[in-house]
Short mmCIF file of C-alpha atoms in Angstrom, two decimals:
data_model
loop_
_atom_site.label_atom_id
_atom_site.label_comp_id
_atom_site.label_asym_id
_atom_site.label_seq_id
_atom_site.Cartn_x
_atom_site.Cartn_y
_atom_site.Cartn_z
CA MET O 1 12.73 -6.44 14.55
CA ALA O 2 16.63 -5.96 15.09
CA ALA O 3 16.11 -5.45 18.74
CA ALA O 4 13.89 -8.62 19.00
CA LEU O 5 16.95 -10.60 17.12
CA GLN O 6 19.43 -9.28 19.90
CA VAL O 7 17.26 -10.66 22.57
CA LEU O 8 17.20 -14.22 21.22
CA PRO O 9 19.76 -14.46 18.57
CA ARG O 10 19.52 -18.54 18.48
CA LEU O 11 15.91 -18.73 18.76
CA ALA O 12 14.38 -16.02 16.39
CA ARG O 13 17.19 -17.02 13.64
CA ALA O 14 16.92 -20.88 13.86
CA PRO O 15 14.33 -22.26 11.46
CA LEU O 16 11.00 -22.45 13.20
CA HIS O 17 7.50 -24.78 14.06
CA PRO O 18 4.53 -23.78 15.66
CA PHE O 19 4.16 -26.71 17.11
CA LEU O 20 7.34 -26.24 19.37
CA TRP O 21 6.15 -23.74 21.04
CA GLY O 22 4.42 -23.59 24.17
CA GLY O 23 5.02 -25.84 27.83
CA PRO O 24 8.18 -24.48 29.46
CA VAL O 25 8.92 -22.01 26.61
CA ALA O 26 8.76 -18.46 28.18
CA ARG O 27 6.25 -16.70 26.82
CA LEU O 28 8.79 -13.35 25.74
CA ALA O 29 10.69 -16.45 23.65
CA SER O 30 7.24 -17.79 22.32
CA SER O 31 6.38 -13.98 21.24
CA MET O 32 9.71 -12.93 19.59
CA ALA O 33 9.56 -16.35 17.70
CA LEU O 34 6.12 -15.41 16.52
CA ALA O 35 7.53 -12.27 15.56
CA GLU O 36 10.16 -14.00 13.49
CA GLN O 37 7.92 -15.65 11.38
CA ALA O 38 5.31 -13.33 11.01
CA ARG O 39 8.25 -10.87 9.84
CA GLN O 40 9.19 -13.74 7.50
CA LEU O 41 5.90 -14.12 6.28
CA PHE O 42 5.54 -10.13 5.33
CA GLU O 43 8.87 -10.51 3.17
CA SER O 44 7.56 -13.02 1.57
CA ALA O 45 4.52 -11.44 0.84
CA VAL O 46 6.85 -8.03 -0.53
CA GLY O 47 9.24 -10.40 -2.49
CA ALA O 48 6.25 -11.50 -4.72
CA VAL O 49 5.86 -8.39 -6.17
CA LEU O 50 9.18 -6.81 -6.72
CA PRO O 51 9.68 -5.15 -9.94
CA GLY O 52 11.93 -7.05 -11.80
CA PRO O 53 10.07 -10.45 -12.09
CA MET O 54 6.76 -8.99 -12.83
CA LEU O 55 8.11 -6.78 -15.71
CA HIS O 56 9.66 -9.90 -16.88
CA ARG O 57 6.30 -11.88 -16.55
CA THR O 58 4.48 -9.12 -18.58
CA LEU O 59 7.16 -8.29 -20.94
CA SER O 60 9.20 -10.09 -23.90
CA LEU O 61 10.69 -9.23 -26.98
CA ASP O 62 10.41 -11.70 -29.92
CA PRO O 63 14.08 -13.15 -30.86
CA GLY O 64 14.46 -10.84 -33.62
CA GLY O 65 13.93 -7.71 -31.84
CA ARG O 66 11.13 -6.65 -33.89
CA GLN O 67 8.16 -6.82 -31.66
CA LEU O 68 7.27 -6.35 -28.11
CA LYS O 69 4.65 -8.90 -26.65
CA VAL O 70 2.35 -7.32 -23.33
CA ARG O 71 0.54 -10.32 -22.63
CA ASP O 72 -1.09 -11.53 -25.50
CA ARG O 73 -0.56 -7.93 -27.72
CA ASN O 74 2.24 -7.24 -30.03
CA PHE O 75 3.59 -4.14 -30.66
CA GLN O 76 6.25 -3.18 -33.75
CA LEU O 77 9.74 -2.03 -32.67
CA LYS O 78 11.79 0.18 -34.95
CA GLN O 79 13.91 3.42 -32.49
CA ASN O 80 10.39 4.40 -31.43
CA LEU O 81 10.00 3.07 -27.82
CA TYR O 82 10.10 6.03 -24.74
CA LEU O 83 9.19 5.70 -21.33
CA VAL O 84 8.04 7.41 -18.54
CA GLY O 85 6.92 6.66 -14.85
CA PHE O 86 6.18 7.91 -11.53
CA GLY O 87 6.08 5.81 -8.09
CA LYS O 88 7.50 4.37 -5.10
CA ALA O 89 8.38 1.09 -7.15
CA VAL O 90 9.32 3.00 -10.62
CA LEU O 91 13.11 2.70 -10.28
CA GLY O 92 13.57 -0.72 -10.15
CA MET O 93 10.30 -1.37 -12.89
CA ALA O 94 12.62 0.88 -15.07
CA ALA O 95 15.54 -0.93 -14.67
CA ALA O 96 14.20 -3.99 -15.20
CA ALA O 97 12.23 -2.70 -18.24
CA GLU O 98 15.80 -1.16 -19.40
CA GLU O 99 17.55 -4.20 -19.12
CA LEU O 100 14.88 -5.86 -20.98
CA LEU O 101 14.65 -3.27 -23.97
CA GLY O 102 17.95 -2.58 -24.36
CA GLN O 103 18.87 -0.14 -27.38
CA HIS O 104 15.52 -0.61 -28.68
CA LEU O 105 14.32 2.11 -25.32
CA VAL O 106 15.26 5.43 -26.99
CA GLN O 107 14.23 8.04 -24.09
CA GLY O 108 13.22 7.76 -20.59
CA VAL O 109 11.62 10.23 -17.69
CA ILE O 110 10.31 8.96 -14.29
CA SER O 111 9.78 10.77 -11.10
CA ILE O 112 10.60 9.01 -7.79
CA PRO O 113 10.57 9.16 -4.48
CA LYS O 114 13.61 12.08 -2.86
CA GLY O 115 16.57 9.73 -1.67
CA ILE O 116 15.48 6.23 -3.18
CA ARG O 117 18.25 5.61 -5.33
CA ALA O 118 20.60 6.54 -2.52
CA ALA O 119 18.39 3.82 0.29
CA MET O 120 18.65 1.00 -2.90
CA GLU O 121 21.86 1.58 -2.89
CA ARG O 122 23.34 1.21 0.94
CA ALA O 123 20.88 -1.69 0.74
CA GLY O 124 22.82 -3.29 -2.18
CA LYS O 125 19.74 -3.79 -3.92
CA GLN O 126 21.65 -3.41 -7.60
CA GLU O 127 18.44 -5.17 -9.44
CA MET O 128 17.02 -1.79 -8.74
CA LEU O 129 19.08 0.77 -10.18
CA LEU O 130 19.49 2.26 -13.30
CA LYS O 131 22.44 1.94 -15.14
CA PRO O 132 25.47 4.57 -15.40
CA HIS O 133 25.02 4.88 -19.06
CA SER O 134 20.78 5.13 -18.83
CA ARG O 135 18.84 6.34 -21.17
CA VAL O 136 16.34 7.47 -18.44
CA GLN O 137 16.59 10.57 -16.67
CA VAL O 138 15.81 10.28 -12.94
CA PHE O 139 13.83 13.05 -10.72
CA GLU O 140 14.01 12.59 -7.36
CA GLY O 141 11.06 14.14 -5.51
CA ALA O 142 7.63 14.17 -2.81
CA GLU O 143 9.83 13.99 -0.01
CA ASP O 144 7.36 11.87 2.71
CA ASN O 145 4.80 11.47 -0.43
CA LEU O 146 3.61 15.34 -0.57
CA PRO O 147 3.79 16.77 -3.48
CA ASP O 148 6.80 19.42 -4.35
CA ARG O 149 8.50 21.89 -6.90
CA ASP O 150 10.94 18.65 -7.69
CA ALA O 151 7.78 16.22 -8.38
CA LEU O 152 6.19 19.63 -10.85
CA ARG O 153 9.46 19.53 -12.84
CA ALA O 154 9.76 15.89 -13.22
CA ALA O 155 5.67 16.23 -14.61
CA LEU O 156 6.36 18.63 -16.88
CA ALA O 157 9.30 16.71 -17.88
CA ILE O 158 7.25 14.17 -18.44
CA ARG O 159 4.61 15.97 -20.17
CA GLN O 160 7.09 17.41 -22.75
CA LEU O 161 8.39 13.98 -23.74
CA ALA O 162 4.56 12.59 -24.78
CA GLU O 163 3.93 15.98 -26.28
CA GLY O 164 6.25 15.24 -28.92
CA LEU O 165 5.65 11.68 -30.02
CA THR O 166 4.10 11.30 -33.16
CA ALA O 167 1.52 8.29 -34.21
CA ASP O 168 4.30 6.34 -35.19
CA ASP O 169 5.84 5.68 -31.41
CA LEU O 170 4.91 3.70 -28.91
CA LEU O 171 5.21 5.28 -24.76
CA LEU O 172 5.78 2.88 -22.09
CA VAL O 173 4.45 4.09 -19.01
CA LEU O 174 5.48 2.83 -15.56
CA ILE O 175 3.11 3.40 -12.85
CA SER O 176 3.10 2.24 -9.37
CA GLY O 177 1.85 3.53 -6.06
CA GLY O 178 2.72 7.31 -4.97
CA GLY O 179 2.17 7.80 -8.53
CA SER O 180 -0.26 11.05 -7.66
CA ALA O 181 2.46 12.71 -5.53
CA LEU O 182 4.60 12.61 -8.16
CA LEU O 183 2.94 13.70 -11.14
CA PRO O 184 1.58 16.85 -10.05
CA ALA O 185 0.62 19.21 -12.75
CA PRO O 186 -2.05 21.42 -11.35
CA ILE O 187 -4.14 22.98 -14.20
CA PRO O 188 -3.33 27.18 -13.92
CA PRO O 189 -4.27 29.17 -12.52
CA VAL O 190 -4.00 26.27 -9.20
CA THR O 191 -0.90 26.43 -7.90
CA LEU O 192 1.20 23.61 -6.37
CA GLU O 193 0.61 24.89 -2.89
CA GLU O 194 -2.84 25.56 -3.24
CA LYS O 195 -3.89 21.93 -4.57
CA GLN O 196 -1.28 20.54 -2.28
CA THR O 197 -3.10 22.09 1.18
CA LEU O 198 -6.57 21.15 -0.29
CA THR O 199 -5.43 17.62 -0.63
CA LYS O 200 -3.52 17.65 3.24
CA LEU O 201 -6.75 19.04 4.39
CA LEU O 202 -9.04 16.40 3.21
CA ALA O 203 -6.77 13.21 4.23
CA ALA O 204 -6.39 15.10 7.47
CA ARG O 205 -10.39 14.45 7.92
CA GLY O 206 -10.26 10.85 6.60
CA ALA O 207 -11.25 11.29 2.86
CA THR O 208 -10.52 7.71 1.16
CA ILE O 209 -7.91 6.95 -1.53
CA GLN O 210 -10.31 7.06 -3.76
CA GLU O 211 -12.05 10.99 -2.87
CA LEU O 212 -8.78 11.93 -3.03
CA ASN O 213 -7.82 11.14 -6.79
CA THR O 214 -10.88 12.08 -7.61
CA ILE O 215 -10.15 15.95 -6.47
CA ARG O 216 -6.56 15.59 -7.34
CA LYS O 217 -7.77 14.37 -11.37
CA THR O 218 -9.89 17.53 -11.67
CA LEU O 219 -7.14 19.90 -11.09
CA SER O 220 -4.90 18.13 -12.69
CA GLN O 221 -3.11 18.63 -16.48
CA LEU O 222 -1.66 14.92 -16.45
CA LYS O 223 -3.93 12.88 -13.88
CA GLY O 224 -7.79 11.64 -15.22
CA GLY O 225 -6.10 10.50 -18.69
CA GLY O 226 -4.43 13.60 -19.21
CA LEU O 227 -0.87 12.13 -19.70
CA ALA O 228 -2.67 9.74 -22.66
CA GLN O 229 -4.32 12.94 -23.86
CA ALA O 230 -0.67 14.58 -24.14
CA ALA O 231 0.72 11.33 -26.06
CA TYR O 232 -1.56 11.00 -28.47
CA PRO O 233 -1.13 9.88 -31.29
CA ALA O 234 1.52 7.43 -30.38
CA GLN O 235 0.56 4.25 -29.00
CA VAL O 236 0.47 3.95 -24.67
CA VAL O 237 0.95 0.92 -22.77
CA SER O 238 0.78 1.52 -19.28
CA LEU O 239 1.81 -1.16 -16.63
CA ILE O 240 0.48 -0.96 -13.19
CA LEU O 241 1.18 -2.05 -10.16
CA SER O 242 -1.64 -1.65 -8.05
CA ASP O 243 -2.21 -0.21 -4.69
CA VAL O 244 -5.10 0.51 -4.29
CA VAL O 245 -8.07 -1.95 -3.05
CA GLY O 246 -9.65 -3.59 -5.76
CA ASP O 247 -7.26 -2.48 -8.33
CA PRO O 248 -9.44 0.35 -10.27
CA VAL O 249 -7.25 1.50 -13.14
CA GLU O 250 -8.73 5.00 -12.88
CA VAL O 251 -7.84 5.62 -8.94
CA ILE O 252 -4.25 4.02 -9.33
CA ALA O 253 -1.92 7.42 -9.45
CA SER O 254 -5.27 9.09 -10.22
CA GLY O 255 -5.18 7.40 -13.75
CA PRO O 256 -2.71 9.33 -16.30
CA THR O 257 -3.48 6.98 -18.79
CA VAL O 258 -7.38 6.30 -17.89
CA ALA O 259 -10.32 8.53 -19.14
CA SER O 260 -11.90 10.29 -15.80
CA SER O 261 -15.51 8.94 -15.45
CA HIS O 262 -16.14 11.76 -12.37
CA SER O 263 -17.37 14.90 -12.81
CA VAL O 264 -17.24 18.40 -11.12
CA GLN O 265 -20.44 17.35 -9.21
CA ASP O 266 -18.58 14.49 -7.84
CA CYS O 267 -15.68 16.81 -6.45
CA LEU O 268 -18.09 19.34 -5.35
CA HIS O 269 -19.56 16.60 -3.45
CA ILE O 270 -16.51 15.72 -1.40
CA LEU O 271 -15.90 18.92 -0.40
CA ASN O 272 -19.35 18.95 0.78
CA ARG O 273 -18.88 16.02 2.84
CA TYR O 274 -15.70 17.07 4.36
CA GLY O 275 -17.06 20.80 4.77
CA LEU O 276 -14.37 22.29 3.00
CA ARG O 277 -16.46 23.95 -0.42
CA ALA O 278 -16.42 27.23 1.55
CA ALA O 279 -13.15 27.77 2.06
CA LEU O 280 -11.68 27.01 -1.54
CA PRO O 281 -9.58 29.15 -2.73
CA ARG O 282 -10.55 31.29 -5.76
CA SER O 283 -8.46 29.79 -8.40
CA VAL O 284 -9.54 26.02 -7.67
CA LYS O 285 -13.34 27.32 -8.31
CA THR O 286 -12.13 28.77 -11.46
CA VAL O 287 -11.21 25.29 -12.71
CA LEU O 288 -13.97 23.22 -11.61
CA SER O 289 -15.64 26.23 -13.29
CA ARG O 290 -14.10 25.72 -16.52
CA ALA O 291 -14.64 21.51 -16.16
CA ASP O 292 -18.10 22.13 -15.87
CA SER O 293 -18.55 24.00 -19.11
CA ASP O 294 -15.77 21.88 -21.01
CA PRO O 295 -17.55 21.65 -24.83
CA HIS O 296 -15.52 18.64 -25.36
CA GLY O 297 -16.47 16.04 -22.79
CA PRO O 298 -14.27 13.66 -21.27
CA HIS O 299 -10.73 12.67 -22.42
CA THR O 300 -11.00 8.90 -24.51
CA CYS O 301 -8.27 6.58 -24.66
CA GLY O 302 -8.67 4.31 -26.94
CA HIS O 303 -5.07 4.59 -27.71
CA VAL O 304 -3.79 2.58 -24.46
CA LEU O 305 -3.57 -0.68 -23.37
CA ASN O 306 -3.53 -0.48 -19.48
CA VAL O 307 -2.55 -3.41 -17.37
CA ILE O 308 -2.34 -4.39 -14.01
CA ILE O 309 0.91 -6.40 -13.32
CA GLY O 310 0.85 -6.63 -9.40
CA SER O 311 -1.22 -6.32 -6.58
CA ASN O 312 -2.11 -7.16 -3.02
CA VAL O 313 -3.76 -10.51 -4.24
CA LEU O 314 -0.41 -12.07 -5.33
CA ALA O 315 1.48 -10.85 -2.57
CA LEU O 316 -1.02 -12.81 -0.15
CA ALA O 317 -0.97 -15.80 -2.07
CA GLU O 318 2.60 -15.58 -1.45
CA ALA O 319 2.22 -15.43 2.19
CA GLN O 320 -0.56 -18.00 2.69
CA ARG O 321 2.09 -20.57 0.88
CA GLN O 322 4.18 -20.06 3.41
CA ALA O 323 2.30 -19.91 6.35
CA GLU O 324 1.22 -23.44 5.06
CA ALA O 325 4.64 -24.34 4.43
CA LEU O 326 5.26 -23.51 8.65
CA GLY O 327 1.82 -25.72 9.60
CA TYR O 328 -0.77 -23.14 9.52
CA GLN O 329 -3.65 -23.52 8.74
CA ALA O 330 -4.26 -20.32 6.60
CA VAL O 331 -6.86 -18.34 5.58
CA VAL O 332 -6.94 -15.03 3.28
CA LEU O 333 -9.57 -12.74 4.40
CA SER O 334 -9.87 -9.96 2.01
CA ALA O 335 -7.22 -8.08 -0.05
CA ALA O 336 -9.58 -5.05 0.16
CA MET O 337 -9.50 -3.98 4.09
CA GLN O 338 -10.37 -0.64 4.04
CA GLY O 339 -12.56 1.44 6.32
CA ASP O 340 -11.62 3.40 9.31
CA VAL O 341 -8.50 2.59 11.45
CA LYS O 342 -10.55 2.37 14.39
CA SER O 343 -13.25 0.25 13.11
CA VAL O 344 -10.78 -2.32 11.07
CA ALA O 345 -8.66 -2.43 14.66
CA GLN O 346 -11.73 -3.37 16.51
CA PHE O 347 -12.74 -5.71 14.36
CA TYR O 348 -9.52 -7.92 14.49
CA GLY O 349 -9.74 -7.39 18.23
CA LEU O 350 -13.42 -9.14 18.18
CA LEU O 351 -12.16 -11.68 16.00
CA ALA O 352 -9.20 -12.66 17.97
CA HIS O 353 -11.90 -13.11 20.99
CA VAL O 354 -14.48 -14.94 18.97
CA ALA O 355 -11.25 -17.54 18.21
CA ARG O 356 -10.86 -18.86 21.48
CA SER O 357 -14.26 -20.17 21.46
CA ARG O 358 -13.56 -21.75 18.81
CA PHE O 359 -10.31 -23.16 19.54
CA THR O 360 -11.82 -24.04 23.27
CA PRO O 361 -14.83 -26.94 22.36
CA SER O 362 -15.88 -26.40 26.24
CA MET O 363 -16.39 -22.85 25.54
CA ALA O 364 -18.58 -23.59 22.06
CA GLY O 365 -21.68 -21.33 22.10
CA ALA O 366 -20.94 -19.45 24.18
CA SER O 367 -19.86 -16.23 22.93
CA VAL O 368 -23.50 -15.87 20.22
CA GLU O 369 -23.42 -12.11 21.29
CA GLU O 370 -19.89 -12.00 20.11
CA ASP O 371 -20.13 -13.58 17.15
CA ALA O 372 -23.20 -11.61 15.91
CA GLN O 373 -21.01 -8.64 16.93
CA LEU O 374 -18.19 -9.37 14.80
CA ARG O 375 -20.50 -9.80 11.75
CA GLU O 376 -22.59 -6.60 12.64
CA LEU O 377 -18.67 -4.90 12.24
CA ALA O 378 -17.91 -6.87 9.26
CA ALA O 379 -20.99 -5.80 7.72
CA GLU O 380 -20.20 -1.97 8.49
CA LEU O 381 -16.81 -1.82 7.70
CA GLN O 382 -18.49 -3.33 4.01
CA ILE O 383 -15.08 -5.43 3.09
CA PRO O 384 -15.43 -6.87 -0.55
CA ASP O 385 -15.21 -10.53 -0.88
CA LEU O 386 -14.63 -11.28 3.04
CA GLN O 387 -13.82 -14.76 4.10
CA LEU O 388 -15.00 -14.45 7.53
CA GLU O 389 -16.96 -17.34 8.10
CA GLU O 390 -14.07 -19.98 6.18
CA ALA O 391 -12.00 -17.77 8.81
CA LEU O 392 -13.99 -19.54 11.55
CA GLU O 393 -14.50 -22.43 10.38
CA THR O 394 -11.02 -23.23 9.98
CA MET O 395 -10.41 -22.44 13.54
CA ALA O 396 -13.67 -25.00 14.92
CA GLN O 397 -11.93 -27.67 12.94
CA GLY O 398 -9.38 -27.27 15.70
CA ARG O 399 -6.06 -28.94 13.31
CA GLY O 400 -3.34 -26.36 14.33
CA PRO O 401 -2.90 -22.50 14.73
CA VAL O 402 -4.10 -20.33 12.31
CA CYS O 403 -2.76 -17.60 10.26
CA LEU O 404 -5.30 -15.16 8.85
CA LEU O 405 -4.13 -12.65 6.06
CA ALA O 406 -5.53 -9.56 4.97
CA GLY O 407 -4.50 -6.57 2.61
CA GLY O 408 -5.67 -3.05 1.96
CA GLU O 409 -5.60 -0.01 3.01
CA PRO O 410 -7.44 2.10 6.30
CA THR O 411 -7.51 5.70 6.39
CA VAL O 412 -6.65 7.52 9.60
CA GLN O 413 -8.21 10.69 10.87
CA LEU O 414 -5.85 12.52 12.24
CA GLN O 415 -6.65 14.75 15.68
CA GLY O 416 -3.34 15.16 16.41
CA SER O 417 0.21 16.22 16.03
CA GLY O 418 1.99 13.07 16.49
CA LYS O 419 4.48 10.96 14.32
CA GLY O 420 3.22 8.04 12.89
CA GLY O 421 1.41 5.67 10.20
CA ARG O 422 -1.67 3.60 9.34
CA ASN O 423 0.19 0.38 10.11
CA GLN O 424 1.92 1.76 13.41
CA GLU O 425 -1.43 3.43 14.18
CA LEU O 426 -3.67 0.32 13.85
CA ALA O 427 -1.39 -2.58 15.29
CA LEU O 428 -1.24 0.03 18.38
CA ARG O 429 -5.59 0.45 18.39
CA VAL O 430 -5.44 -3.76 17.83
CA ALA O 431 -3.26 -4.00 21.12
CA ALA O 432 -5.87 -1.72 22.90
CA GLU O 433 -8.72 -3.71 21.73
CA PHE O 434 -6.94 -7.01 22.66
CA ARG O 435 -6.89 -5.36 26.29
CA ARG O 436 -10.76 -5.16 26.18
CA TRP O 437 -11.44 -8.60 25.07
CA PRO O 438 -10.26 -11.73 27.44
CA LEU O 439 -8.22 -13.76 24.66
CA GLY O 440 -6.90 -16.80 27.04
CA PRO O 441 -6.27 -19.86 26.88
CA ILE O 442 -4.81 -19.05 23.38
CA ASP O 443 -1.78 -17.20 22.35
CA VAL O 444 -2.09 -13.84 19.52
CA LEU O 445 0.22 -11.56 17.64
CA PHE O 446 -1.37 -9.19 14.77
CA LEU O 447 1.14 -7.54 12.59
CA SER O 448 0.59 -4.35 9.75
CA GLY O 449 3.44 -3.46 7.81
CA GLY O 450 3.09 -1.77 4.26
CA THR O 451 4.58 -3.18 1.75
CA ASP O 452 6.77 -0.11 0.50
CA GLY O 453 8.79 -0.16 3.80
CA GLN O 454 7.95 3.03 4.75
CA ASP O 455 4.82 3.89 7.27
CA GLY O 456 3.92 7.40 7.01
CA PRO O 457 6.74 9.80 7.71
CA THR O 458 9.07 7.24 9.14
CA GLU O 459 11.80 4.77 8.65
CA ALA O 460 9.66 1.52 9.72
CA ALA O 461 6.95 -0.30 7.74
CA GLY O 462 5.10 -1.22 10.52
CA ALA O 463 4.29 -2.82 13.91
CA TRP O 464 3.35 -6.32 15.65
CA VAL O 465 1.66 -6.46 19.15
CA THR O 466 0.63 -9.11 21.35
CA PRO O 467 -2.45 -9.06 23.93
CA GLU O 468 0.62 -8.37 26.88
CA LEU O 469 1.42 -5.14 25.47
CA ALA O 470 -0.58 -3.41 27.42
CA SER O 471 1.04 -4.49 30.74
CA GLN O 472 4.46 -3.87 29.31
CA ALA O 473 3.63 -0.57 28.32
CA ALA O 474 1.79 0.04 31.92
CA ALA O 475 5.20 -0.91 33.22
CA GLU O 476 7.57 1.58 31.64
CA GLY O 477 5.08 4.49 32.26
CA LEU O 478 3.67 4.73 28.34
CA ASP O 479 -0.33 5.21 28.57
CA MET O 480 -1.57 3.96 25.06
CA ALA O 481 -4.35 6.01 25.49
CA THR O 482 -2.56 9.09 25.34
CA PHE O 483 0.04 8.05 22.32
CA LEU O 484 -3.35 6.89 20.15
CA ALA O 485 -5.15 10.35 21.05
CA HIS O 486 -2.24 12.32 19.49
CA ASN O 487 -1.62 10.11 16.37
CA ASP O 488 1.45 9.27 18.07
CA SER O 489 1.99 5.40 17.44
CA HIS O 490 5.56 6.04 16.21
CA THR O 491 7.04 7.68 19.11
CA PHE O 492 5.12 4.93 21.57
CA PHE O 493 6.40 1.90 19.69
CA CYS O 494 10.23 4.08 19.69
CA ARG O 495 9.89 4.57 23.27
CA LEU O 496 8.68 0.64 24.22
CA GLN O 497 11.31 -1.93 25.06
CA GLY O 498 13.55 -0.19 22.61
CA GLY O 499 11.64 -0.01 19.99
CA VAL O 500 11.41 -4.10 19.40
CA HIS O 501 7.71 -3.73 18.19
CA LEU O 502 9.18 -2.18 14.99
CA LEU O 503 8.92 -3.55 11.62
CA HIS O 504 12.39 -2.63 9.71
CA THR O 505 12.34 -3.53 6.36
CA GLY O 506 14.15 0.06 4.93
CA MET O 507 12.79 0.55 1.10
CA THR O 508 11.32 -2.24 -0.77
CA GLY O 509 11.37 -0.77 -3.92
CA THR O 510 7.60 -2.16 -4.00
CA ASN O 511 4.15 -0.77 -3.14
CA VAL O 512 0.94 -2.90 -3.18
CA MET O 513 -0.55 -1.49 0.37
CA ASP O 514 -0.45 -2.80 3.55
CA THR O 515 -0.78 -6.56 5.00
CA HIS O 516 -2.01 -7.75 8.12
CA LEU O 517 -1.11 -10.67 9.70
CA LEU O 518 -3.64 -12.37 12.94
CA PHE O 519 -1.67 -15.09 13.98
CA LEU O 520 -3.96 -17.48 16.67
CA ARG O 521 -2.54 -20.62 18.56
CA PRO O 522 -4.07 -22.53 20.86
CA ARG O 523 -2.43 -23.19 24.27
#
């Protein structure tokens, strides 16, 4: 967005109202102004799920400092409080927790992404940083969200702390997105490299986060309830910032404090689906065979309280409020947008096309076939609680511009070796869909961004596009189809107009999946 602000500094920074665009205002100025509003709404969504406020809404100390209240549960404090954590948002969560708990905290260990402390320092986000004499030991690892030796050392330190606790102790576990990669502890004889290779192969073939975590849990010492088992008989309170569709606690960070409900047969089914069972190393086969014959059965976690403290739903609700304050009719489509990124892009492109008949009375009924196609595509995606009819009805009412919001985590099947992330890929694919469908006479903008501020191994959170993007790319000699074929969306957006379409926020210190914004304004 920095480039956009340089192009139109006064317009982009001024208070904006959607009804002021049109007529003599240049299309470029309109797009830039709308892009700035999209960025503002995205940042409001992120701001609603920052670690500090969420921790303080969930935890409190009684006036005497003898009890910790977690929602409606009370826990006795007597120099018995320990802390562990892992995830992209855990640095800020730990800082907020230590500020609140003070001297009650005896010791802590957290595993966070490599470079995040330096990034927070550069951004001046002091509230996300631990104090100089903190009792929390920090490990950084999992570069590019992949488990590595540094993350393994952190996981072993967390396990050691948990195993040293007694029935008189209380363990506070902080969990957020990215936790799986930051808590790798493979069951021997599986090596970290073998587990990492298997995870990469599954991800490259389009495995969902649920499928990835099912495999991870079965091969891990700490996931699938393993951490809770290590901490037994201590009481365990897990505070969870969800980055998974539907907020299932057994899936987030692979459920280290939740008893696994998955069997070895579930793992084999997944491996068969992606054609990987025959290629498994001997060590993985050994662990799977042991788990299948474990006479003790699955772990139980009756000593654990798991609490979701923030999610995509909360982020979208705040963005919706901000959109309405700007004069939009705002509808949250779903907080569970999922499926292959190609199909999700087709859905948004077709939705924008169908919108034109809703906005234009003279075209009412002209898109019966497209309406049916849109509903069929929505049914194929199986999006929970999709508010499609509400969105279409809102457009038909003709009460002004519309902002449709959604959250979730589409998947990308890698076919090339380019650089990008699912948000930039989705945005570029939506731009390609805009080219397929006639969209006039409405102005359209789509933005997709990762709430953690990092889309794949790039410094961008995502990107925004308009129907004009295809012609702009062609004018610069950029072929969208070629970049998409190589999963090279980041390179495309960097080259197009000096990177003006990229969404840069820096690492946010939180993580609740992705946010999608679709703006539709009748001319």
